[in-house]
C-alpha positions as semicolon CSV with decimal commas, in nm:
position;residue;x (nm);y (nm);z (nm)
1;M;11,931;9,105;14,890
2;R;11,553;9,124;14,834
3;N;11,559;9,495;14,921
4;L;11,849;9,552;14,684
5;T;11,661;9,379;14,402
6;A;11,355;9,592;14,461
7;I;11,570;9,905;14,450
8;F;11,720;9,803;14,117
9;V;11,372;9,738;13,975
10;C;11,274;10,092;14,064
11;V;11,598;10,223;13,917
12;A;11,534;10,036;13,590
13;C;11,186;10,181;13,566
14;L;11,290;10,537;13,646
15;C;11,620;10,559;13,465
16;T;11,453;10,564;13,122
17;S;11,175;10,778;12,985
18;G;10,996;10,760;12,650
19;S;10,668;10,801;12,474
20;A;10,517;10,641;12,165
21;Y;10,367;10,879;11,910
22;F;10,165;10,865;11,591
23;I;10,234;11,151;11,353
24;T;10,134;11,236;10,998
25;V;10,413;11,365;10,775
26;D;10,252;11,563;10,496
27;A;10,350;11,528;10,131
28;D;10,678;11,703;10,048
29;A;10,725;11,791;10,417
30;E;10,948;11,711;10,711
31;E;10,870;11,673;11,080
32;C;11,145;11,720;11,342
33;F;11,155;11,661;11,718
34;F;11,403;11,778;11,980
35;D;11,531;11,640;12,310
36;K;11,778;11,807;12,544
37;V;11,997;11,553;12,724
38;D;12,320;11,539;12,923
39;T;12,644;11,370;12,832
40;G;12,631;10,993;12,869
41;S;12,255;10,962;12,825
42;K;12,149;10,665;12,617
43;L;11,899;10,747;12,337
44;S;11,707;10,486;12,139
45;L;11,480;10,578;11,845
46;S;11,243;10,314;11,703
47;Y;11,005;10,384;11,413
48;Q;10,756;10,209;11,185
49;I;10,564;10,338;10,883
50;A;10,199;10,249;10,938
51;E;10,036;10,394;10,627
52;G;10,115;10,578;10,305
53;A;10,232;10,487;9,953
54;F;10,515;10,229;9,965
55;L;10,553;10,250;10,347
56;D;10,893;10,420;10,343
57;I;11,044;10,742;10,476
58;D;11,379;10,920;10,522
59;V;11,512;10,945;10,880
60;R;11,805;11,135;11,025
61;I;11,939;11,216;11,373
62;V;12,156;11,527;11,426
63;G;12,369;11,616;11,728
64;P;12,401;11,956;11,899
65;D;12,701;12,039;11,677
66;N;12,501;11,956;11,358
67;E;12,689;11,628;11,314
68;I;12,487;11,353;11,143
69;I;12,458;11,060;11,385
70;Y;12,212;10,846;11,187
71;R;12,067;10,875;10,836
72;V;11,870;10,629;10,619
73;Y;11,659;10,667;10,306
74;R;11,324;10,509;10,221
75;K;11,305;10,271;10,516
76;T;10,990;10,100;10,640
77;S;11,113;10,047;10,996
78;G;11,429;10,076;11,196
79;K;11,599;10,143;11,526
80;S;11,900;10,351;11,626
81;T;12,064;10,349;11,969
82;F;12,348;10,582;12,065
83;T;12,502;10,760;12,364
84;A;12,502;11,139;12,391
85;Y;12,862;11,250;12,339
86;T;12,801;11,609;12,444
87;P;12,523;11,791;12,631
88;G;12,269;11,979;12,426
89;V;11,968;11,941;12,197
90;Y;11,951;11,631;11,974
91;T;11,723;11,647;11,669
92;Y;11,553;11,357;11,490
93;C;11,357;11,423;11,170
94;F;11,121;11,225;10,943
95;S;11,124;11,347;10,582
96;N;10,859;11,275;10,317
97;K;11,004;11,500;10,048
98;M;11,057;11,216;9,801
99;F;10,677;11,181;9,765
100;P;10,520;11,518;9,683
101;M;10,159;11,395;9,676
102;T;10,082;11,160;9,966
103;P;10,125;11,183;10,345
104;K;10,279;10,913;10,563
105;V;10,165;10,793;10,906
106;V;10,469;10,729;11,128
107;M;10,470;10,559;11,465
108;F;10,789;10,623;11,662
109;D;10,923;10,597;12,013
110;M;11,224;10,778;12,162
111;V;11,359;10,621;12,482
112;I;11,600;10,837;12,680
113;G;11,806;10,692;12,961
114;K;11,940;10,906;13,241
115;P;12,317;10,953;13,246
116;P;12,515;10,738;13,492
117;K;12,599;10,894;13,829
118;S;12,917;10,835;14,018
119;N;12,744;10,786;14,357
120;M;12,525;10,506;14,216
121;N;12,818;10,266;14,250
122;Q;12,824;10,290;14,631
123;D;12,675;10,007;14,835
124;F;12,441;10,068;15,125
125;S;12,660;9,894;15,384
126;T;13,014;9,876;15,256
127;G;13,029;10,184;15,030
128;T;13,104;9,977;14,717
129;V;12,877;9,783;14,488
130;G;12,961;9,432;14,375
131;E;13,013;9,315;14,020
132;S;12,699;9,100;14,039
133;D;12,488;9,402;14,133
134;K;12,616;9,591;13,828
135;K;12,523;9,299;13,607
136;L;12,179;9,285;13,766
137;K;12,125;9,654;13,694
138;D;12,236;9,607;13,333
139;M;11,992;9,320;13,294
140;F;11,707;9,539;13,416
141;H;11,804;9,809;13,168
142;E;11,809;9,554;12,887
143;L;11,473;9,414;12,996
144;S;11,323;9,763;12,995
145;D;11,447;9,830;12,640
146;T;11,314;9,494;12,519
147;L;10,967;9,552;12,666
148;T;10,956;9,895;12,504
149;G;11,037;9,740;12,167
150;V;10,768;9,473;12,213
151;K;10,512;9,740;12,300
152;L;10,599;9,938;11,986
153;E;10,579;9,628;11,766
154;M;10,236;9,539;11,906
155;K;10,104;9,888;11,826
156;Y;10,241;9,860;11,473
157;M;10,075;9,521;11,419
158;Q;9,741;9,662;11,534
159;V;9,764;9,942;11,280
160;R;9,863;9,704;10,997
161;E;9,574;9,473;11,089
162;R;9,325;9,758;11,052
163;I;9,470;9,846;10,711
164;H;9,456;9,486;10,585
165;R;9,098;9,447;10,708
166;A;9,000;9,755;10,511
167;I;9,168;9,615;10,199
168;N;9,008;9,272;10,239
169;E;8,663;9,428;10,263
170;S;8,717;9,585;9,919
171;T;8,771;9,247;9,750
172;K;8,575;9,230;9,427
173;E;8,375;8,942;9,287
174;S;8,585;8,944;8,971
175;T;8,891;8,828;9,163
176;I;8,698;8,539;9,316
177;S;8,556;8,437;8,978
178;N;8,905;8,441;8,823
179;V;9,033;8,209;9,096
180;V;8,737;7,971;9,048
181;V;8,777;7,955;8,668
182;G;9,152;7,901;8,697
183;S;9,105;7,623;8,955
184;L;8,848;7,445;8,740
185;F;9,073;7,468;8,435
186;E;9,368;7,323;8,629
187;A;9,151;7,044;8,769
188;L;9,031;6,954;8,419
189;I;9,388;6,936;8,291
190;M;9,497;6,716;8,585
191;V;9,205;6,475;8,534
192;T;9,280;6,448;8,161
193;I;9,649;6,380;8,223
194;T;9,566;6,118;8,490
195;F;9,331;5,920;8,267
196;S;9,577;5,937;7,977
197;Q;9,859;5,800;8,193
198;V;9,642;5,516;8,326
199;Y;9,539;5,423;7,973
200;Y;9,892;5,413;7,835
201;L;10,034;5,225;8,135
202;K;9,761;4,965;8,095
203;R;9,851;4,926;7,729
204;L;10,220;4,898;7,817
205;F;10,186;4,616;8,070
206;E;9,904;4,424;7,901
207;V;10,004;4,066;7,842
208;Q;9,892;3,936;7,505
209;C;9,824;3,578;7,418
210;E;10,100;3,561;7,159
211;V;10,364;3,657;7,415
212;Y;10,240;3,393;7,659
213;E;10,252;3,118;7,398
214;M;10,604;3,223;7,298
215;L;10,725;3,195;7,656
216;L;10,581;2,844;7,689
217;D;10,783;2,726;7,388
218;L;11,114;2,851;7,527
219;N;11,328;2,558;7,645
220;S;11,626;2,743;7,781
221;H;11,685;3,018;8,030
222;W;11,873;3,249;7,798
223;R;11,604;3,226;7,534
224;Y;11,350;3,312;7,801
225;V;11,548;3,622;7,901
226;V;11,605;3,732;7,541
227;G;11,239;3,687;7,461
228;L;11,138;3,883;7,770
229;V;11,372;4,168;7,682
230;D;11,251;4,173;7,322
231;C;10,893;4,180;7,443
232;A;10,961;4,469;7,682
233;V;11,147;4,666;7,415
234;G;10,870;4,606;7,166
235;K;10,607;4,716;7,412
236;L;10,807;5,026;7,505
237;C;10,851;5,119;7,141
238;A;10,483;5,067;7,076
239;Y;10,395;5,280;7,380
240;T;10,630;5,555;7,262
241;V;10,489;5,551;6,912
242;N;10,132;5,564;7,046
243;A;10,218;5,851;7,281
244;V;10,385;6,052;7,006
245;E;10,095;5,985;6,771
246;H;9,845;6,106;7,029
247;L;10,052;6,413;7,110
248;V;10,081;6,502;6,743
249;L;9,709;6,442;6,700
250;A;9,632;6,664;7,000
251;L;9,863;6,936;6,868
252;L;9,705;6,923;6,522
253;S;9,359;6,935;6,680
254;Y;9,458;7,241;6,884
255;V;9,599;7,415;6,576
256;A;9,286;7,330;6,376
257;L;9,066;7,460;6,659
258;C;9,256;7,791;6,670
259;L;9,238;7,833;6,291
260;V;8,866;7,753;6,280
261;L;8,790;7,993;6,565
262;Y;8,991;8,270;6,406
263;R;8,833;8,201;6,067
264;L;8,487;8,233;6,220
265;L;8,593;8,550;6,396
266;N;8,721;8,699;6,068
267;R;8,395;8,621;5,891
268;G;8,187;8,772;6,170
269;H;7,976;8,466;6,257
270;G;7,873;8,612;6,593
271;L;8,167;8,461;6,782
272;R;8,192;8,644;7,115
273;Y;8,563;8,640;7,192
274;E;8,631;9,000;7,289
275;N;8,552;9,136;7,633
276;G;8,685;9,490;7,630
277;F;8,669;9,783;7,869
278;K;8,314;9,849;7,983
279;R;8,175;10,199;7,924
280;A;8,518;10,342;7,830
281;K;8,472;10,689;7,681
282;R;8,801;10,867;7,757
283;V;9,100;10,629;7,759
284;L;9,459;10,724;7,841
285;F;9,747;10,494;7,736
286;V;10,067;10,557;7,935
287;T;10,382;10,434;7,758
288;A;10,754;10,469;7,819
289;H;10,898;10,515;7,468
290;P;10,787;10,597;7,115
291;D;10,689;10,267;6,942
292;D;10,541;10,114;7,262
293;E;10,195;10,214;7,143
294;C;10,239;9,990;6,832
295;M;10,447;9,704;6,969
296;F;10,231;9,636;7,275
297;F;9,901;9,830;7,275
298;G;9,831;9,841;6,898
299;P;9,522;9,614;6,884
300;T;9,352;9,793;7,174
301;I;9,423;10,144;7,046
302;Y;9,301;10,057;6,696
303;K;8,981;9,896;6,827
304;L;8,897;10,190;7,054
305;T;8,962;10,451;6,787
306;Q;8,703;10,278;6,568
307;E;8,435;10,345;6,832
308;T;8,263;10,678;6,774
309;H;8,190;10,745;7,141
310;C;8,548;10,687;7,262
311;Q;8,837;10,936;7,280
312;V;9,188;10,783;7,294
313;Y;9,487;10,969;7,439
314;V;9,855;10,863;7,435
315;L;10,100;10,983;7,702
316;C;10,465;10,894;7,624
317;L;10,705;10,967;7,912
318;S;11,027;10,992;7,708
319;T;11,145;11,088;7,361
320;G;11,353;10,771;7,313
321;D;11,670;10,978;7,295
322;K;11,911;10,705;7,402
323;L;12,098;10,712;7,068
324;G;12,040;11,081;7,003
325;H;11,736;11,025;6,778
326;G;11,482;11,190;7,008
327;R;11,339;11,439;6,758
328;V;11,316;11,173;6,486
329;R;11,138;10,926;6,711
330;V;10,884;11,185;6,826
331;D;10,796;11,259;6,460
332;E;10,763;10,883;6,400
333;L;10,527;10,856;6,697
334;W;10,298;11,119;6,546
335;R;10,291;10,941;6,209
336;A;10,227;10,600;6,369
337;C;9,939;10,734;6,581
338;E;9,789;10,886;6,267
339;V;9,768;10,536;6,117
340;L;9,613;10,402;6,440
341;G;9,352;10,677;6,437
342;V;9,474;10,890;6,729
343;P;9,445;11,266;6,659
344;P;9,767;11,472;6,703
345;S;9,594;11,683;6,970
346;N;9,551;11,368;7,184
347;I;9,926;11,287;7,195
348;C;10,163;11,415;7,463
349;V;10,537;11,339;7,481
350;Y;10,748;11,430;7,785
351;K;11,117;11,514;7,786
352;C;11,232;11,501;8,148
353;T;11,588;11,473;8,278
354;V;11,487;11,230;8,555
355;L;11,308;11,005;8,302
356;P;11,580;10,921;8,047
357;D;11,550;10,644;7,788
358;D;11,796;10,419;7,969
359;P;11,722;10,071;8,113
360;A;12,008;10,119;8,359
361;V;11,834;10,418;8,524
362;R;11,537;10,361;8,751
363;W;11,269;10,619;8,688
364;R;11,135;10,807;8,988
365;E;10,785;10,678;9,061
366;D;10,681;11,001;9,234
367;V;10,754;11,205;8,920
368;I;10,566;10,957;8,699
369;A;10,271;10,955;8,938
370;Q;10,249;11,333;8,937
371;I;10,255;11,350;8,554
372;V;9,994;11,076;8,516
373;L;9,764;11,230;8,778
374;Q;9,779;11,570;8,608
375;H;9,671;11,421;8,274
376;V;9,397;11,206;8,428
377;E;9,243;11,507;8,599
378;A;9,294;11,752;8,311
379;L;9,151;11,517;8,045
380;D;8,873;11,374;8,266
381;I;8,999;11,018;8,201
382;D;8,772;10,728;8,298
383;T;9,004;10,443;8,181
384;L;9,380;10,429;8,238
385;V;9,585;10,164;8,053
386;T;9,953;10,081;8,105
387;F;10,200;9,795;8,164
388;D;10,183;9,541;8,446
389;K;10,464;9,490;8,698
390;H;10,670;9,280;8,452
391;G;10,645;9,541;8,176
392;V;10,588;9,277;7,901
393;S;10,960;9,279;7,815
394;R;11,079;9,338;8,175
395;H;11,213;9,679;8,075
396;P;11,277;9,877;8,398
397;N;11,115;10,190;8,253
398;H;10,793;9,995;8,185
399;C;10,792;9,852;8,537
400;S;10,839;10,198;8,692
401;I;10,518;10,318;8,526
402;Y;10,327;10,029;8,682
403;Y;10,454;10,105;9,032
404;A;10,370;10,474;8,992
405;V;10,013;10,393;8,887
406;A;9,989;10,133;9,164
407;Y;10,093;10,400;9,412
408;L;9,817;10,632;9,286
409;S;9,562;10,351;9,321
410;M;9,670;10,254;9,671
411;E;9,653;10,614;9,788
412;K;9,314;10,662;9,617
413;R;9,452;10,965;9,435
414;L;9,283;10,873;9,109
415;P;8,921;10,979;9,053
416;A;8,665;10,725;9,170
417;R;8,530;10,673;8,817
418;C;8,875;10,606;8,669
419;K;8,944;10,234;8,618
420;V;9,299;10,105;8,573
421;Y;9,388;9,816;8,340
422;T;9,734;9,660;8,300
423;L;9,860;9,475;7,991
424;E;9,939;9,115;8,083
425;S;10,295;8,987;8,048
426;I;10,320;8,628;7,924
427;N;10,594;8,369;7,877
428;V;10,810;8,353;7,565
429;L;10,625;8,055;7,414
430;R;10,285;8,226;7,427
431;K;10,437;8,557;7,326
432;Y;10,524;8,426;6,978
433;W;10,226;8,194;6,921
434;L;10,031;8,458;6,732
435;V;9,677;8,329;6,667
436;F;9,740;8,000;6,850
437;D;9,721;8,180;7,185
438;M;9,345;8,243;7,145
439;P;9,219;7,960;7,374
440;M;9,474;8,036;7,648
441;S;9,391;8,406;7,640
442;F;9,019;8,331;7,653
443;V;9,051;8,107;7,960
444;L;9,311;8,301;8,160
445;S;9,217;8,665;8,095
446;T;8,914;8,874;8,187
447;H;8,951;9,153;7,930
448;R;9,054;9,082;7,570
449;Y;9,093;9,252;7,234
450;I;9,166;9,069;6,907
451;L;9,208;9,195;6,551
452;R;9,106;9,049;6,219
453;W;9,388;8,972;5,978
454;T;9,316;9,282;5,768
455;Q;9,314;9,497;6,082
456;R;9,647;9,349;6,191
457;A;9,797;9,487;5,870
458;K;9,713;9,836;6,000
459;I;9,923;9,776;6,313
460;I;10,215;9,656;6,101
461;E;10,180;9,964;5,883
462;A;10,186;10,187;6,193
463;M;10,497;10,009;6,322
464;R;10,671;10,072;5,990
465;R;10,632;10,444;6,057
466;H;10,897;10,396;6,327
467;S;11,159;10,353;6,054
468;S;11,455;10,427;6,286
469;Q;11,353;10,130;6,505
470;Y;11,230;9,894;6,234
471;V;11,538;9,668;6,230
472;W;11,549;9,297;6,154
473;Y;11,465;9,163;6,500
474;R;11,167;9,399;6,530
475;K;11,048;9,281;6,189
476;L;11,047;8,925;6,328
477;Y;10,864;9,048;6,637
478;V;10,598;9,217;6,423
479;R;10,543;8,900;6,218
480;F;10,514;8,651;6,504
481;S;10,426;8,841;6,823
482;R;10,088;8,779;6,971
483;Y;10,081;9,143;7,092
484;M;10,033;9,251;6,730
485;L;9,706;9,055;6,723
486;I;9,579;8,997;7,078
487;N;9,584;9,214;7,391
488;T;9,473;9,080;7,729
489;Y;9,431;9,290;8,043
490;Q;9,365;9,261;8,412
491;Q;9,185;9,531;8,605
492;L;9,399;9,664;8,888
493;D;9,253;9,529;9,210
494;M;9,349;9,651;9,557
495;I;9,382;9,306;9,714
496;D;9,596;9,177;9,424
497;L;9,804;9,494;9,434
498;E;9,870;9,458;9,805
499;L;9,976;9,096;9,751
500;D;10,209;9,188;9,461
501;L;10,383;9,460;9,659
502;T;10,418;9,230;9,961
503;I;10,581;8,960;9,746
504;D;10,814;9,214;9,583
505;D;10,922;9,344;9,924
């Protein structure tokens, strides 16, 4: 039996063959490999994407008769096992044609088992092999496949570890400082809340002399209970009134603080609230639709156009033709940018069939990335500004622009001197606080722009140029939205970007 086991071990090691490979699939290219096998051979293809853009690729396996055996699109990893149904050449291909600008590094392994032979079922003494020996051989085959998969997974983890180490080394001090400031702010809030709760609870359960004397005079049990209940209710009401009074006082103090700060800012008393883009000379704003430049980026565009050394460009990726008003909306964009101070020669509007003005259609990130990269290189842009991953209003077209720009940053396709800033998305309460969001924006954001009240009127005037879109709910938005007065940004950081994409996956 020991000899038989040793023979099966050798059979399990020799009956399969395979090699692990690292290949680079160039942008807009396809790499194919071929194996000639006999009928009944077991083939197993395992693959992992180690590097490149969003770590995805198209894979297909084709039989000798050109029949598709396996096909997937934009997968990060996978495995396909099948048995050769006819002798001949089997083809497996890795396609990177959906990304025309960046290569992908693919690690794959093709394990090929030898076809079963009829004489393998004969025993050495009796001429027949037992059922237990067949099971033992199957177990060795399964063990061999499992070890191959473990080996491939270990190689993939080593590659991913090298990539993450490289990203971690590029961590910037600004990210660390943001974390420290945020932690200190949260700690301050927690300490304030704790002391407030202790103070009010002490006031609630404080026994006063009058209550004690009243309880001593009670000569019946029910009067004692009624007095105790009345005392508790009175204390609770007093506590509630005090809490409400303090909350109202705190709210009024916050409102007064915001109004005083904004008043000082309007009068130019040297209040340093803004912290804009450093050394920005050629700035490109990438938007999805006409009117985005006013509704979301208006304060920043107006501020930058007032600087003599700065050139502002607007790239709009659609004509807003959802309702058939594309030509009208493009004309409105030109008139609105004229109010903001952007020259007509610095405005570019795209009309592309794969980038329609439709929230139900996901824009192709590779097309957006190619358009943005062409403008950045042609205009020698040093500052790129667009939406963050939530797109302010969570519009899918806005989010697609972020992922396209994120892809360019991850692949280091943008020029080294080009910095990327994303407009922060905030909750609904802050979104319509107008000037009362000043303290929160100051504490939570690293880059800020704010307008004076007279300057805000310019943004409203520019928005009115979009007359086809200036309906009642946009009029309310213009009056109360904080984006018509304050813009806050975060600089795109590689470590934060890697974390965002990991969470999204």
